[in-house]
Coordinates of C-alpha atoms and ligand atoms in Angstrom, one line a residue:
M1 CA 87.8 91.7 120.0
A2 CA 84.8 90.2 121.6
T3 CA 83.3 86.9 122.7
R4 CA 80.7 85.2 120.8
R5 CA 77.9 82.7 121.8
I6 CA 79.0 79.1 121.6
L7 CA 76.6 76.7 119.8
E8 CA 75.6 73.7 121.7
K9 CA 74.9 70.1 120.7
G10 CA 71.1 69.3 120.6
R11 CA 70.2 73.0 120.2
D12 CA 72.2 74.2 117.2
E13 CA 72.0 72.0 114.0
L14 CA 74.7 74.1 112.4
L15 CA 77.3 72.2 114.3
R16 CA 76.4 69.2 112.0
K17 CA 77.2 71.2 108.8
R18 CA 80.4 70.9 106.8
S19 CA 82.4 74.1 106.9
R20 CA 83.6 75.7 103.7
P21 CA 87.2 76.6 102.8
V22 CA 88.4 80.1 103.5
E23 CA 89.1 82.0 100.4
K24 CA 89.8 85.6 101.7
F25 CA 92.4 86.2 104.2
D26 CA 91.0 89.7 105.0
K27 CA 90.1 91.7 108.0
R28 CA 86.9 89.9 108.4
L29 CA 88.7 86.6 108.9
W30 CA 91.1 88.3 111.4
T31 CA 88.2 89.6 113.4
L32 CA 86.7 86.1 113.4
L33 CA 89.9 84.6 114.6
D34 CA 90.4 87.1 117.4
D35 CA 86.9 86.7 118.6
M36 CA 87.3 82.8 118.5
A37 CA 90.5 83.1 120.7
D38 CA 88.8 85.4 123.0
T39 CA 85.7 83.1 123.2
M40 CA 87.9 80.0 123.7
Y41 CA 89.9 81.7 126.6
D42 CA 86.8 83.1 128.2
A43 CA 85.2 79.6 128.3
D44 CA 88.5 78.0 129.4
G45 CA 88.7 75.7 126.4
A46 CA 91.7 74.4 124.7
G47 CA 90.3 74.6 121.2
L48 CA 87.4 76.2 119.1
A49 CA 86.3 75.8 115.5
A50 CA 84.5 78.7 113.7
V51 CA 81.3 76.6 113.3
Q52 CA 81.0 76.6 117.2
V53 CA 80.3 80.3 117.0
G54 CA 78.1 80.0 114.0
V55 CA 80.5 80.6 111.1
L56 CA 80.9 77.8 108.6
K57 CA 84.5 78.5 107.7
R58 CA 87.4 76.0 107.8
C59 CA 89.4 77.6 110.7
V60 CA 90.2 76.7 114.2
V61 CA 92.1 78.1 117.2
I62 CA 93.9 75.9 119.7
D63 CA 95.8 76.5 122.8
V64 CA 97.0 73.5 124.9
G65 CA 99.1 75.7 127.2
E66 CA 101.9 76.3 124.6
G67 CA 100.5 79.5 123.0
L68 CA 97.8 80.3 120.5
I69 CA 97.7 78.3 117.2
E70 CA 95.5 79.4 114.4
L71 CA 94.8 77.0 111.6
I72 CA 93.0 78.0 108.3
N73 CA 91.9 75.3 105.9
P74 CA 93.8 72.6 107.9
E75 CA 94.2 69.1 106.7
I76 CA 95.8 66.1 108.5
V77 CA 98.4 64.8 106.0
E78 CA 99.9 62.1 108.3
S79 CA 98.9 60.4 111.5
E80 CA 100.6 57.8 113.7
G81 CA 99.7 55.6 116.6
E82 CA 96.7 55.6 118.7
M83 CA 95.6 56.5 122.2
I84 CA 92.5 56.7 124.3
N85 CA 91.9 59.8 126.4
A86 CA 89.0 61.6 128.0
E87 CA 88.0 64.8 126.2
G88 CA 85.3 67.4 126.4
C89 CA 83.9 70.0 124.1
L90 CA 82.6 73.6 124.7
S91 CA 79.6 72.7 122.6
V92 CA 78.8 69.7 125.0
P93 CA 79.2 71.6 128.3
G94 CA 79.7 69.8 131.5
R95 CA 80.3 66.3 129.9
R96 CA 83.4 64.2 129.2
G97 CA 84.0 61.1 127.3
T98 CA 86.9 58.8 126.1
V99 CA 87.8 58.9 122.4
K100 CA 90.5 57.0 120.4
R101 CA 92.8 59.6 118.7
P102 CA 96.2 59.4 116.9
E103 CA 99.3 59.8 119.0
R104 CA 100.9 62.2 116.5
V105 CA 99.5 64.1 113.5
S106 CA 101.1 66.4 110.9
V107 CA 98.9 69.1 109.5
K108 CA 99.1 71.3 106.5
A109 CA 97.3 74.7 106.8
F110 CA 97.5 78.4 106.2
D111 CA 98.1 81.2 108.7
R112 CA 96.0 84.3 108.9
E113 CA 97.9 86.0 106.2
G114 CA 97.4 83.1 103.8
K115 CA 100.9 81.8 104.1
P116 CA 101.2 77.9 104.1
I117 CA 102.3 76.4 107.4
E118 CA 103.1 72.8 108.6
L119 CA 102.5 71.7 112.2
K120 CA 103.3 68.6 114.1
G121 CA 101.2 67.7 117.2
E122 CA 101.9 65.1 119.8
G123 CA 99.8 63.9 122.8
Y124 CA 97.4 66.6 124.0
L125 CA 98.1 68.7 121.0
S126 CA 97.3 65.9 118.5
I127 CA 93.9 65.2 120.4
A128 CA 93.0 68.9 120.2
I129 CA 93.9 69.1 116.5
S130 CA 91.9 65.9 115.6
H131 CA 89.0 67.1 117.8
E132 CA 88.9 70.6 116.2
L133 CA 89.3 69.4 112.6
D134 CA 86.4 67.0 113.1
H135 CA 84.3 69.9 113.9
L136 CA 84.9 71.3 110.3
D137 CA 83.1 68.1 109.0
G138 CA 80.2 68.4 111.5
I139 CA 81.6 65.6 113.7
L140 CA 81.5 65.9 117.5
Y141 CA 83.6 63.8 119.9
T142 CA 80.3 62.2 121.1
D143 CA 80.0 60.5 117.8
K144 CA 83.2 58.6 118.4
M145 CA 82.9 58.3 122.1
I146 CA 83.9 55.0 123.6
E147 CA 82.6 55.7 127.1
D148 CA 80.9 58.6 128.8
V149 CA 83.0 59.4 131.8
T150 CA 81.2 62.5 133.1
E151 CA 80.0 60.8 136.3
E152 CA 83.4 59.2 137.0
L153 CA 85.0 62.6 136.9
R154 CA 82.3 64.0 139.2
E155 CA 83.0 61.3 141.8
D156 CA 86.8 61.9 141.5
A157 CA 86.3 65.5 142.1
A158 CA 84.1 64.9 145.2
Q159 CA 86.7 62.7 146.8
Ligands
NI201 NI1 84.7 70.7 120.5

């Protein structure tokens, strides 16, 4: 297991590419997933898509404090409600902005063995799933941002 370099907006155009479906659930994929989790935890992130470490494969790792989730070839099959929250991205370091996301999502995906799985996410997990799945289509949260709140958060932290 190892950490990998995280690509950054404005520097790495790969972030704008559409990722391709995973076809082989092999050791190479497992190494990628292990490295992605290491990289996410090392950077104190709540989620990471493969493209963020330079690999155009449709897989993401997420941990919103409830344990590690790995999603391969994920698809949102249902979404409900909407909410606006501030979020950040490891590829847009030091910044935060508000984005409108669904309150609840249902996802179909595969696990690392290639077994189909289903997952429901609410609240913070719903945000993380929506945010990470956007990465697979080259979309960054800044594309959907309602308001940049980087400065407001800095002021809050200073008080
Ligand atoms: Ni991100």
